[in-house]
Amino acid sequence: MVEPISNEEVCFSREKLDVYGDAHPKALLKAIQEEGDHLKNLAEQHIVSADQFTRDELLQLFRLSAKYEGNPERFSSPLKGKILISAFYEPSTRTRLSFESAWHRLGGDIMSITDRSTTGIAKGESLQDVGEMFNNYGDCVVLRDSNEESVRLMMNSLRIPIINAGNGTDEHPTQALADLYTILKWRPGLISDCENTPKIKMGIVGIPNKMRTVRSLLKVLAIFPEFFDEVTVFHDGSNTQVFDEGQIEHLQNKGLNVSVSTELYDKLPELDIVYINAIAWVGNTFESFGDKFVLDSNAPLKKDAIIMHPLARGEELSTELDTTSHNWYFSQARGAVFLRMALLTCMCQRTERVMDIV
Amino acid sequence: MVEPISNEEVCFSREKLDVYGDAHPKALLKAIQEEGDHLKNLAEQHIVSADQFTRDELLQLFRLSAKYEGNPERFSSPLKGKILISAFYEPSTRTRLSFESAWHRLGGDIMSITDRSTTGIAKGESLQDVGEMFNNYGDCVVLRDSNEESVRLMMNSLRIPIINAGNGTDEHPTQALADLYTILKWRPGLISDCENTPKIKMGIVGIPNKMRTVRSLLKVLAIFPEFFDEVTVFHDGSNTQVFDEGQIEHLQNKGLNVSVSTELYDKLPELDIVYINAIAWVGNTFESFGDKFVLDSNAPLKKDAIIMHPLARGEELSTELDTTSHNWYFSQARGAVFLRMALLTCMCQRTERVMDIV
Amino acid sequence: MVEPISNEEVCFSREKLDVYGDAHPKALLKAIQEEGDHLKNLAEQHIVSADQFTRDELLQLFRLSAKYEGNPERFSSPLKGKILISAFYEPSTRTRLSFESAWHRLGGDIMSITDRSTTGIAKGESLQDVGEMFNNYGDCVVLRDSNEESVRLMMNSLRIPIINAGNGTDEHPTQALADLYTILKWRPGLISDCENTPKIKMGIVGIPNKMRTVRSLLKVLAIFPEFFDEVTVFHDGSNTQVFDEGQIEHLQNKGLNVSVSTELYDKLPELDIVYINAIAWVGNTFESFGDKFVLDSNAPLKKDAIIMHPLARGEELSTELDTTSHNWYFSQARGAVFLRMALLTCMCQRTERVMDIV
């Protein structure tokens, strides 16, 4: 018999353990001037790749995200009457719930597809026909699929916007946007006072050609190359090629100073941001990389360094770090909901309903 | 590495490719006098079979559907506070999303069951008990099951309405209603000016005793036999019996001129409507019929002929026809959402909330 | 071909067969004085075990449940804007729909997880991390898991409330609360006029150490031991130990007069309440106990005895009893939705929105 439960065990606190509260979104709000016009472009685009955004679109998107995050109770259902088709052909709970929570917070309705085998695809239906079907049923689609091509095939017939929530090992653009949003909440001076704000030394522990989060993240960082002193990709040496052909050059041509290394612990004391990801979904299973790399309380982190991780995590990121000031990965996950709220508001042409508030 | 995305690729248009817009629903609205009383009967019936409707009920239902389709933005949540139990024991995305979209558009809430194995049925629970349970949880049920008897067993205990969304190879009544709605939007003169409107020569490529869409469709056509000069069922000859015993006689007794043929291409130039379906779900798998029949740009279609297909489609209906004026199958899918909105409004006793609008 | 449907078959009545209507909730409402302050405690607790409630909390909870059940149409969405995470890692339709219906009736939004294999847990993610993730996405969690420890592990990081909807063979507290609510609707005199109200002789057919419904029920009965003359647990003798070590003593120490017997039919004529459950989920399958015990129209029930069953039922409870006055199991299922509505309202700190009504 399980021990009877004590009163202390069942009581809980709603107070956030995270000491950052809403100070960071509010600081970012101040750092960016409002120029809502740039958001109009986002009403007519599918969101497929982290490459497709301009600097101004991203700054305004982050500003709207910070407005949502700083005032979560104040917005009155801008997506009322809108229907989201949440299609996760590749399983996910975290990303699916992040999008669905964002859509619910905005007052919209949702239809979920979580089992690829129940769809017409199992009957041989083309993805173009699936897109044509979705046109009739909803106002926006979010799609994750192990098949890298699905989102582009579906786009051929879609007359409603689609967000790529992960297509094979290719991209996961909203994760990357949420990640840069987190970085700017941490150091808003990069926008408001670039000259006097120290550039970031960032380490990314992961495999850029196998992890869509890393591929997209590097692309997003390359939109603001001047924020970064150096971005170093750390891997454990077991993959000979960690970049696809042309991938690193594409980033360097945009001005991002990208390097590669296998010696994480040597460089750790210099890094301002350590971004770590160990899991890659490849097909129907996941592979774990970087057993060799573990961040725990022994890691020689710089005092003010922050750690980011797209989650879910395994042993590569120890829970010992959760209660330290290095922990920005929980804040990263929370901010992602507000980033998605901002993006979805724009894509559904409802920006005007939220622009004058605050 | 996937090619970087271009701006042209990500931009999309919300403009409907379908040139018909709302002209057709509006024409149908004019063709039918409003006599809302007939809809009251639909507040107290389970929707099980295409046989169960009267002419007047259908005309008023189509009128309400056309009202919804002509003015999709104008209706203020007649099903607010109502809960739909969306039970798809046999997998489906298209029909499930069509119903769920309709319910959301009307402002209601939804609970979905998409996995038969999670239900009490797996524990040996009777369908009558499932019905009694549903009485407590929702206001309306939509059920699809490979087991033909499930809907009738559940009806024994239900005190809320149920819609049969497909029971084995038996019926799929709302699909048939949506199909006739489409036909009348295309030729509303059949109602408003019957004498001077040419009767329809219709071909149905499919197997009436194996395809529930076809079985239900023939029953619905037989409610308005005077609209049709002839309805010819085309099959490829591999099934000896395409009708169940008594099935064709039942239709002919109602005045529908039904014939059977294996020579589609010979008759194609005379047909006003070609309805084609190749897939039948039998048990847990699907079978494809009519490999022999393919409609593509070479098919000798009458100039003004329209093609209908319940979708999902395979090779029997070529995408070459999508951009031609023969394509009424996309319009058919879109109209089905509005037909379901109209039916659900009636069944949940909320007709009075929409009757005075427009 | 299935026989054509007749009009009688498709017509149905919304009138409740259950003759009790709202008389019983209204009688219970009168029997309990309103002292809403006691409900405030429920705003800060996870609901894990039937042990954790005080008498006053339960009486006020039952009062609010009765208010909801007596006036189902009158409440205006107290949970508007709140999101429920409905996580059923162990399959269920009945309990899941009961909670989801309750949440919808209160005007809230829902995200469902019905497949454990799609979650990060499949990737090795800890339950604490799942809890931290849920903090960002929703306002309340309902969890069912075959793994008994999951709810407590998740509680370590949750800053939103969680309800245990069944953890292995341990507990199912809301079912037990709903069961006592049913008993008090049946005999409200136990509260308002305890001295003159006959104490209950209750039989429970089930295995307390294998059935979480029974384990939790006994705990809840032990909060009001004075209501019961005797509570006898009936089993078929095939399990040597029907109680875990200390389980029966824990109940007896609280003043509940618990006995054990294998002779149900001998004692049946004395019992006021017969609570029967035959199915226990153990791991991923269910076991059926009590083949030996069947309640049907031959059972020597006391004239005014009532039967309760958590459902789903099998052969142990015959449908012959459904139309008799012994049938309180349907009322039990219906009342459970209102009990959950009351509990969820409290847990989400929205009690003040419903307290002045009626």
PDB file of N, CA and C in Angstrom, chain A residues 1-5 7 9-17 77 91-98 100-101 104-105 108 144 279 281 286 311-313 319 322 330 333-334 337, chain C residues 43-46 48-49 51-52 81 83 109-113 118-119 122-123 125 129 132-134 136-139 148 152 155 159-161 170 215 244 247 347-349:
ATOM      1  N   MET A   1       0.854  -1.205   0.000  1.00  0.00           N
ATOM      2  CA  MET A   1       0.000   0.000   0.000  1.00  0.00           C
ATOM      3  C   MET A   1       0.879   1.240   0.000  1.00  0.00           C
ATOM      4  N   VAL A   2       0.525   2.140  -0.849  1.00  0.00           N
ATOM      5  CA  VAL A   2       1.270   3.395  -0.927  1.00  0.00           C
ATOM      6  C   VAL A   2       1.055   4.177   0.366  1.00  0.00           C
ATOM      7  N   GLU A   3       2.083   4.808   0.849  1.00  0.00           N
ATOM      8  CA  GLU A   3       1.971   5.622   2.072  1.00  0.00           C
ATOM      9  C   GLU A   3       0.892   6.685   1.945  1.00  0.00           C
ATOM     10  N   PRO A   4       0.094   6.885   3.004  1.00  0.00           N
ATOM     11  CA  PRO A   4      -0.932   7.927   2.916  1.00  0.00           C
ATOM     12  C   PRO A   4      -0.293   9.280   2.650  1.00  0.00           C
ATOM     13  N   ILE A   5      -1.018  10.093   1.934  1.00  0.00           N
ATOM     14  CA  ILE A   5      -0.438  11.351   1.503  1.00  0.00           C
ATOM     15  C   ILE A   5      -0.521  12.386   2.621  1.00  0.00           C
ATOM     16  N   ASN A   7      -0.416  16.404   4.053  1.00  0.00           N
ATOM     17  CA  ASN A   7      -0.919  17.680   3.568  1.00  0.00           C
ATOM     18  C   ASN A   7       0.157  18.488   2.848  1.00  0.00           C
ATOM     19  N   GLU A   9       2.499  17.366   1.079  1.00  0.00           N
ATOM     20  CA  GLU A   9       2.701  16.824  -0.262  1.00  0.00           C
ATOM     21  C   GLU A   9       1.684  17.347  -1.256  1.00  0.00           C
ATOM     22  N   VAL A  10       0.434  17.518  -0.807  1.00  0.00           N
ATOM     23  CA  VAL A  10      -0.576  17.878  -1.798  1.00  0.00           C
ATOM     24  C   VAL A  10      -0.659  19.380  -2.032  1.00  0.00           C
ATOM     25  N   CYS A  11      -0.215  20.177  -1.068  1.00  0.00           N
ATOM     26  CA  CYS A  11      -0.244  21.615  -1.298  1.00  0.00           C
ATOM     27  C   CYS A  11       0.855  22.003  -2.277  1.00  0.00           C
ATOM     28  N   PHE A  12       0.581  23.022  -3.080  1.00  0.00           N
ATOM     29  CA  PHE A  12       1.582  23.465  -4.034  1.00  0.00           C
ATOM     30  C   PHE A  12       1.499  24.983  -4.142  1.00  0.00           C
ATOM     31  N   SER A  13       2.484  25.535  -4.765  1.00  0.00           N
ATOM     32  CA  SER A  13       2.513  26.982  -4.908  1.00  0.00           C
ATOM     33  C   SER A  13       2.472  27.373  -6.381  1.00  0.00           C
ATOM     34  N   ARG A  14       1.685  28.395  -6.670  1.00  0.00           N
ATOM     35  CA  ARG A  14       1.652  28.894  -8.040  1.00  0.00           C
ATOM     36  C   ARG A  14       2.771  29.881  -8.317  1.00  0.00           C
ATOM     37  N   GLU A  15       3.487  30.279  -7.288  1.00  0.00           N
ATOM     38  CA  GLU A  15       4.570  31.245  -7.490  1.00  0.00           C
ATOM     39  C   GLU A  15       5.641  30.648  -8.380  1.00  0.00           C
ATOM     40  N   LYS A  16       6.081  31.411  -9.310  1.00  0.00           N
ATOM     41  CA  LYS A  16       7.091  30.902 -10.220  1.00  0.00           C
ATOM     42  C   LYS A  16       8.447  30.820  -9.525  1.00  0.00           C
ATOM     43  N   LEU A  17       9.084  29.676  -9.631  1.00  0.00           N
ATOM     44  CA  LEU A  17      10.431  29.523  -9.108  1.00  0.00           C
ATOM     45  C   LEU A  17      11.395  30.369  -9.924  1.00  0.00           C
ATOM     46  N   SER A  77      -8.714  37.355 -26.818  1.00  0.00           N
ATOM     47  CA  SER A  77      -9.104  36.433 -27.870  1.00  0.00           C
ATOM     48  C   SER A  77      -9.044  36.961 -29.299  1.00  0.00           C
ATOM     49  N   PRO A  91       5.257  11.933 -34.060  1.00  0.00           N
ATOM     50  CA  PRO A  91       4.752  12.180 -32.703  1.00  0.00           C
ATOM     51  C   PRO A  91       5.478  13.310 -31.976  1.00  0.00           C
ATOM     52  N   SER A  92       4.746  13.985 -31.143  1.00  0.00           N
ATOM     53  CA  SER A  92       5.324  15.056 -30.336  1.00  0.00           C
ATOM     54  C   SER A  92       4.319  15.397 -29.253  1.00  0.00           C
ATOM     55  N   THR A  93       4.767  15.637 -28.057  1.00  0.00           N
ATOM     56  CA  THR A  93       3.842  16.242 -27.105  1.00  0.00           C
ATOM     57  C   THR A  93       4.238  17.688 -26.875  1.00  0.00           C
ATOM     58  N   ARG A  94       5.508  17.924 -26.674  1.00  0.00           N
ATOM     59  CA  ARG A  94       5.994  19.250 -26.296  1.00  0.00           C
ATOM     60  C   ARG A  94       5.628  20.315 -27.335  1.00  0.00           C
ATOM     61  N   THR A  95       6.010  20.096 -28.579  1.00  0.00           N
ATOM     62  CA  THR A  95       5.748  21.103 -29.609  1.00  0.00           C
ATOM     63  C   THR A  95       4.262  21.212 -29.899  1.00  0.00           C
ATOM     64  N   ARG A  96       3.595  20.086 -29.939  1.00  0.00           N
ATOM     65  CA  ARG A  96       2.152  20.129 -30.191  1.00  0.00           C
ATOM     66  C   ARG A  96       1.441  20.922 -29.099  1.00  0.00           C
ATOM     67  N   LEU A  97       1.728  20.631 -27.834  1.00  0.00           N
ATOM     68  CA  LEU A  97       1.064  21.360 -26.760  1.00  0.00           C
ATOM     69  C   LEU A  97       1.471  22.827 -26.732  1.00  0.00           C
ATOM     70  N   SER A  98       2.694  23.125 -27.108  1.00  0.00           N
ATOM     71  CA  SER A  98       3.130  24.519 -27.158  1.00  0.00           C
ATOM     72  C   SER A  98       2.277  25.301 -28.167  1.00  0.00           C
ATOM     73  N   GLU A 100      -0.709  24.330 -29.431  1.00  0.00           N
ATOM     74  CA  GLU A 100      -2.126  24.285 -29.068  1.00  0.00           C
ATOM     75  C   GLU A 100      -2.414  25.227 -27.909  1.00  0.00           C
ATOM     76  N   SER A 101      -1.498  25.293 -26.950  1.00  0.00           N
ATOM     77  CA  SER A 101      -1.680  26.231 -25.850  1.00  0.00           C
ATOM     78  C   SER A 101      -1.694  27.665 -26.383  1.00  0.00           C
ATOM     79  N   HIS A 104      -5.024  28.287 -28.063  1.00  0.00           N
ATOM     80  CA  HIS A 104      -6.109  28.416 -27.081  1.00  0.00           C
ATOM     81  C   HIS A 104      -6.030  29.756 -26.363  1.00  0.00           C
ATOM     82  N   ARG A 105      -4.821  30.169 -25.972  1.00  0.00           N
ATOM     83  CA  ARG A 105      -4.660  31.444 -25.265  1.00  0.00           C
ATOM     84  C   ARG A 105      -5.175  32.616 -26.099  1.00  0.00           C
ATOM     85  N   GLY A 108      -8.803  30.713 -30.017  1.00  0.00           N
ATOM     86  CA  GLY A 108      -9.222  29.964 -31.208  1.00  0.00           C
ATOM     87  C   GLY A 108      -9.629  28.534 -30.884  1.00  0.00           C
ATOM     88  N   ARG A 144       3.990  18.646 -38.499  1.00  0.00           N
ATOM     89  CA  ARG A 144       5.270  17.995 -38.242  1.00  0.00           C
ATOM     90  C   ARG A 144       5.227  16.647 -38.940  1.00  0.00           C
ATOM     91  N   ILE A 279      19.364  14.970 -28.592  1.00  0.00           N
ATOM     92  CA  ILE A 279      18.492  14.008 -29.250  1.00  0.00           C
ATOM     93  C   ILE A 279      18.141  14.476 -30.652  1.00  0.00           C
ATOM     94  N   TRP A 281      15.650  13.204 -33.854  1.00  0.00           N
ATOM     95  CA  TRP A 281      14.710  12.214 -34.401  1.00  0.00           C
ATOM     96  C   TRP A 281      15.135  11.919 -35.821  1.00  0.00           C
ATOM     97  N   PHE A 286      14.748   7.838 -32.233  1.00  0.00           N
ATOM     98  CA  PHE A 286      15.668   8.924 -31.953  1.00  0.00           C
ATOM     99  C   PHE A 286      17.051   8.390 -31.674  1.00  0.00           C
ATOM    100  N   LEU A 311      14.823  20.877 -25.151  1.00  0.00           N
ATOM    101  CA  LEU A 311      14.042  19.894 -24.407  1.00  0.00           C
ATOM    102  C   LEU A 311      13.265  19.004 -25.384  1.00  0.00           C
ATOM    103  N   ALA A 312      12.963  17.749 -25.144  1.00  0.00           N
ATOM    104  CA  ALA A 312      13.235  17.023 -23.937  1.00  0.00           C
ATOM    105  C   ALA A 312      14.738  16.757 -23.738  1.00  0.00           C
ATOM    106  N   ARG A 313      15.155  16.716 -22.453  1.00  0.00           N
ATOM    107  CA  ARG A 313      16.555  16.461 -22.154  1.00  0.00           C
ATOM    108  C   ARG A 313      16.739  15.087 -21.550  1.00  0.00           C
ATOM    109  N   THR A 319      19.935  17.879 -13.806  1.00  0.00           N
ATOM    110  CA  THR A 319      18.932  18.640 -13.048  1.00  0.00           C
ATOM    111  C   THR A 319      19.589  19.495 -11.958  1.00  0.00           C
ATOM    112  N   ASP A 322      19.226  23.101 -12.632  1.00  0.00           N
ATOM    113  CA  ASP A 322      17.899  23.699 -12.719  1.00  0.00           C
ATOM    114  C   ASP A 322      17.719  24.898 -11.791  1.00  0.00           C
ATOM    115  N   PHE A 330      14.250  26.644 -19.006  1.00  0.00           N
ATOM    116  CA  PHE A 330      12.828  26.659 -18.655  1.00  0.00           C
ATOM    117  C   PHE A 330      12.166  27.935 -19.185  1.00  0.00           C
ATOM    118  N   ALA A 333      11.472  27.549 -22.837  1.00  0.00           N
ATOM    119  CA  ALA A 333      10.259  26.807 -23.157  1.00  0.00           C
ATOM    120  C   ALA A 333       9.019  27.665 -22.940  1.00  0.00           C
ATOM    121  N   ARG A 334       9.032  28.433 -21.855  1.00  0.00           N
ATOM    122  CA  ARG A 334       7.865  29.271 -21.593  1.00  0.00           C
ATOM    123  C   ARG A 334       7.716  30.360 -22.642  1.00  0.00           C
ATOM    124  N   VAL A 337       5.914  29.688 -26.114  1.00  0.00           N
ATOM    125  CA  VAL A 337       4.458  29.782 -26.275  1.00  0.00           C
ATOM    126  C   VAL A 337       4.085  31.196 -26.727  1.00  0.00           C
TER     127      VAL A 337
ATOM    128  N   ALA C  43      -8.149  25.258  -3.583  1.00  0.00           N
ATOM    129  CA  ALA C  43      -7.493  26.003  -4.645  1.00  0.00           C
ATOM    130  C   ALA C  43      -5.992  25.789  -4.639  1.00  0.00           C
ATOM    131  N   GLU C  44      -5.487  25.116  -3.635  1.00  0.00           N
ATOM    132  CA  GLU C  44      -4.043  25.043  -3.514  1.00  0.00           C
ATOM    133  C   GLU C  44      -3.547  23.627  -3.299  1.00  0.00           C
ATOM    134  N   GLN C  45      -4.395  22.684  -3.676  1.00  0.00           N
ATOM    135  CA  GLN C  45      -4.024  21.291  -3.455  1.00  0.00           C
ATOM    136  C   GLN C  45      -4.060  20.524  -4.757  1.00  0.00           C
ATOM    137  N   HIS C  46      -3.110  19.611  -4.878  1.00  0.00           N
ATOM    138  CA  HIS C  46      -3.249  18.578  -5.894  1.00  0.00           C
ATOM    139  C   HIS C  46      -4.246  17.566  -5.334  1.00  0.00           C
ATOM    140  N   VAL C  48      -4.883  13.948  -5.027  1.00  0.00           N
ATOM    141  CA  VAL C  48      -4.125  12.709  -5.217  1.00  0.00           C
ATOM    142  C   VAL C  48      -4.796  11.508  -4.559  1.00  0.00           C
ATOM    143  N   SER C  49      -5.344  11.735  -3.363  1.00  0.00           N
ATOM    144  CA  SER C  49      -5.827  10.621  -2.568  1.00  0.00           C
ATOM    145  C   SER C  49      -7.144  10.987  -1.898  1.00  0.00           C
ATOM    146  N   ASP C  51      -7.916  10.350   0.905  1.00  0.00           N
ATOM    147  CA  ASP C  51      -7.580  10.628   2.312  1.00  0.00           C
ATOM    148  C   ASP C  51      -7.444  12.109   2.633  1.00  0.00           C
ATOM    149  N   GLN C  52      -7.255  12.944   1.631  1.00  0.00           N
ATOM    150  CA  GLN C  52      -6.737  14.279   1.916  1.00  0.00           C
ATOM    151  C   GLN C  52      -7.805  15.320   2.236  1.00  0.00           C
ATOM    152  N   GLY C  81     -11.147  30.791 -20.540  1.00  0.00           N
ATOM    153  CA  GLY C  81      -9.748  31.180 -20.627  1.00  0.00           C
ATOM    154  C   GLY C  81      -8.786  30.207 -19.958  1.00  0.00           C
ATOM    155  N   ILE C  83      -7.051  26.451 -19.450  1.00  0.00           N
ATOM    156  CA  ILE C  83      -6.709  25.302 -20.298  1.00  0.00           C
ATOM    157  C   ILE C  83      -6.451  24.060 -19.437  1.00  0.00           C
ATOM    158  N   ASP C 109     -10.931  25.411 -22.135  1.00  0.00           N
ATOM    159  CA  ASP C 109     -10.353  24.764 -23.319  1.00  0.00           C
ATOM    160  C   ASP C 109      -9.538  23.547 -22.894  1.00  0.00           C
ATOM    161  N   ILE C 110      -9.368  22.632 -23.835  1.00  0.00           N
ATOM    162  CA  ILE C 110      -8.721  21.364 -23.481  1.00  0.00           C
ATOM    163  C   ILE C 110      -7.662  20.958 -24.492  1.00  0.00           C
ATOM    164  N   MET C 111      -6.545  20.395 -23.985  1.00  0.00           N
ATOM    165  CA  MET C 111      -5.580  19.718 -24.839  1.00  0.00           C
ATOM    166  C   MET C 111      -5.462  18.288 -24.314  1.00  0.00           C
ATOM    167  N   SER C 112      -5.602  17.333 -25.197  1.00  0.00           N
ATOM    168  CA  SER C 112      -5.596  15.924 -24.788  1.00  0.00           C
ATOM    169  C   SER C 112      -4.317  15.212 -25.187  1.00  0.00           C
ATOM    170  N   ILE C 113      -3.840  14.372 -24.292  1.00  0.00           N
ATOM    171  CA  ILE C 113      -2.764  13.434 -24.632  1.00  0.00           C
ATOM    172  C   ILE C 113      -3.336  12.055 -24.363  1.00  0.00           C
ATOM    173  N   THR C 118       3.699   8.975 -27.569  1.00  0.00           N
ATOM    174  CA  THR C 118       4.042  10.198 -28.300  1.00  0.00           C
ATOM    175  C   THR C 118       4.728  11.218 -27.414  1.00  0.00           C
ATOM    176  N   THR C 119       4.809  10.925 -26.131  1.00  0.00           N
ATOM    177  CA  THR C 119       5.359  11.930 -25.237  1.00  0.00           C
ATOM    178  C   THR C 119       6.860  11.790 -25.087  1.00  0.00           C
ATOM    179  N   ALA C 122       8.740   8.712 -23.890  1.00  0.00           N
ATOM    180  CA  ALA C 122       9.271   7.695 -24.792  1.00  0.00           C
ATOM    181  C   ALA C 122      10.730   8.000 -25.134  1.00  0.00           C
ATOM    182  N   LYS C 123      11.114   9.276 -25.016  1.00  0.00           N
ATOM    183  CA  LYS C 123      12.498   9.657 -25.282  1.00  0.00           C
ATOM    184  C   LYS C 123      13.324   9.605 -24.017  1.00  0.00           C
ATOM    185  N   GLU C 125      12.373  11.219 -21.165  1.00  0.00           N
ATOM    186  CA  GLU C 125      12.190  12.449 -20.394  1.00  0.00           C
ATOM    187  C   GLU C 125      11.621  12.127 -19.015  1.00  0.00           C
ATOM    188  N   ASP C 129      10.301  16.816 -15.581  1.00  0.00           N
ATOM    189  CA  ASP C 129      10.391  17.717 -16.732  1.00  0.00           C
ATOM    190  C   ASP C 129       9.049  17.850 -17.440  1.00  0.00           C
ATOM    191  N   GLU C 132       7.189  20.368 -15.457  1.00  0.00           N
ATOM    192  CA  GLU C 132       7.675  21.725 -15.726  1.00  0.00           C
ATOM    193  C   GLU C 132       7.148  22.218 -17.061  1.00  0.00           C
ATOM    194  N   MET C 133       7.074  21.331 -18.041  1.00  0.00           N
ATOM    195  CA  MET C 133       6.525  21.681 -19.345  1.00  0.00           C
ATOM    196  C   MET C 133       5.045  22.041 -19.222  1.00  0.00           C
ATOM    197  N   PHE C 134       4.314  21.237 -18.474  1.00  0.00           N
ATOM    198  CA  PHE C 134       2.882  21.496 -18.313  1.00  0.00           C
ATOM    199  C   PHE C 134       2.625  22.861 -17.661  1.00  0.00           C
ATOM    200  N   ASN C 136       3.868  25.551 -18.320  1.00  0.00           N
ATOM    201  CA  ASN C 136       3.858  26.588 -19.352  1.00  0.00           C
ATOM    202  C   ASN C 136       2.636  26.532 -20.243  1.00  0.00           C
ATOM    203  N   TYR C 137       1.976  25.374 -20.287  1.00  0.00           N
ATOM    204  CA  TYR C 137       0.962  25.169 -21.312  1.00  0.00           C
ATOM    205  C   TYR C 137      -0.470  25.223 -20.811  1.00  0.00           C
ATOM    206  N   GLY C 138      -0.683  24.942 -19.548  1.00  0.00           N
ATOM    207  CA  GLY C 138      -2.058  24.819 -19.089  1.00  0.00           C
ATOM    208  C   GLY C 138      -2.257  25.356 -17.689  1.00  0.00           C
ATOM    209  N   ASP C 139      -3.492  25.202 -17.213  1.00  0.00           N
ATOM    210  CA  ASP C 139      -3.850  25.706 -15.887  1.00  0.00           C
ATOM    211  C   ASP C 139      -4.198  24.588 -14.914  1.00  0.00           C
ATOM    212  N   GLU C 148       1.984   3.761 -10.872  1.00  0.00           N
ATOM    213  CA  GLU C 148       1.452   4.348  -9.643  1.00  0.00           C
ATOM    214  C   GLU C 148       2.170   5.612  -9.204  1.00  0.00           C
ATOM    215  N   ARG C 152       2.908  11.495  -8.378  1.00  0.00           N
ATOM    216  CA  ARG C 152       3.741  12.121  -7.346  1.00  0.00           C
ATOM    217  C   ARG C 152       5.052  12.678  -7.902  1.00  0.00           C
ATOM    218  N   MET C 155       4.216  15.909  -9.543  1.00  0.00           N
ATOM    219  CA  MET C 155       3.867  16.961  -8.585  1.00  0.00           C
ATOM    220  C   MET C 155       5.079  17.736  -8.111  1.00  0.00           C
ATOM    221  N   ARG C 159       3.429  23.691 -10.850  1.00  0.00           N
ATOM    222  CA  ARG C 159       2.932  24.883 -10.179  1.00  0.00           C
ATOM    223  C   ARG C 159       1.486  25.153 -10.581  1.00  0.00           C
ATOM    224  N   ILE C 160       0.896  24.156 -11.223  1.00  0.00           N
ATOM    225  CA  ILE C 160      -0.532  24.184 -11.489  1.00  0.00           C
ATOM    226  C   ILE C 160      -1.100  22.912 -10.874  1.00  0.00           C
ATOM    227  N   PRO C 161      -2.392  22.874 -10.548  1.00  0.00           N
ATOM    228  CA  PRO C 161      -2.923  21.703  -9.853  1.00  0.00           C
ATOM    229  C   PRO C 161      -3.076  20.481 -10.757  1.00  0.00           C
ATOM    230  N   ASP C 170      -3.645   2.059  -7.146  1.00  0.00           N
ATOM    231  CA  ASP C 170      -3.614   2.851  -5.916  1.00  0.00           C
ATOM    232  C   ASP C 170      -4.929   3.597  -5.688  1.00  0.00           C
ATOM    233  N   ARG C 215     -10.488   1.084  -3.203  1.00  0.00           N
ATOM    234  CA  ARG C 215      -9.559   1.608  -2.208  1.00  0.00           C
ATOM    235  C   ARG C 215      -9.922   3.042  -1.836  1.00  0.00           C
ATOM    236  N   ASP C 244      -4.406  -4.784   1.634  1.00  0.00           N
ATOM    237  CA  ASP C 244      -2.973  -4.640   1.859  1.00  0.00           C
ATOM    238  C   ASP C 244      -2.746  -4.538   3.361  1.00  0.00           C
ATOM    239  N   GLN C 247      -4.262  -1.713   5.587  1.00  0.00           N
ATOM    240  CA  GLN C 247      -5.344  -1.006   4.898  1.00  0.00           C
ATOM    241  C   GLN C 247      -6.653  -1.015   5.689  1.00  0.00           C
ATOM    242  N   MET C 347     -10.408  24.290  -7.862  1.00  0.00           N
ATOM    243  CA  MET C 347      -8.970  24.160  -8.080  1.00  0.00           C
ATOM    244  C   MET C 347      -8.420  25.279  -8.955  1.00  0.00           C
ATOM    245  N   CYS C 348      -9.255  25.821  -9.819  1.00  0.00           N
ATOM    246  CA  CYS C 348      -8.796  26.887 -10.691  1.00  0.00           C
ATOM    247  C   CYS C 348      -9.131  28.263 -10.151  1.00  0.00           C
ATOM    248  N   GLN C 349      -9.465  28.308  -8.873  1.00  0.00           N
ATOM    249  CA  GLN C 349      -9.660  29.586  -8.189  1.00  0.00           C
ATOM    250  C   GLN C 349     -10.775  30.420  -8.808  1.00  0.00           C
TER     251      GLN C 349
END
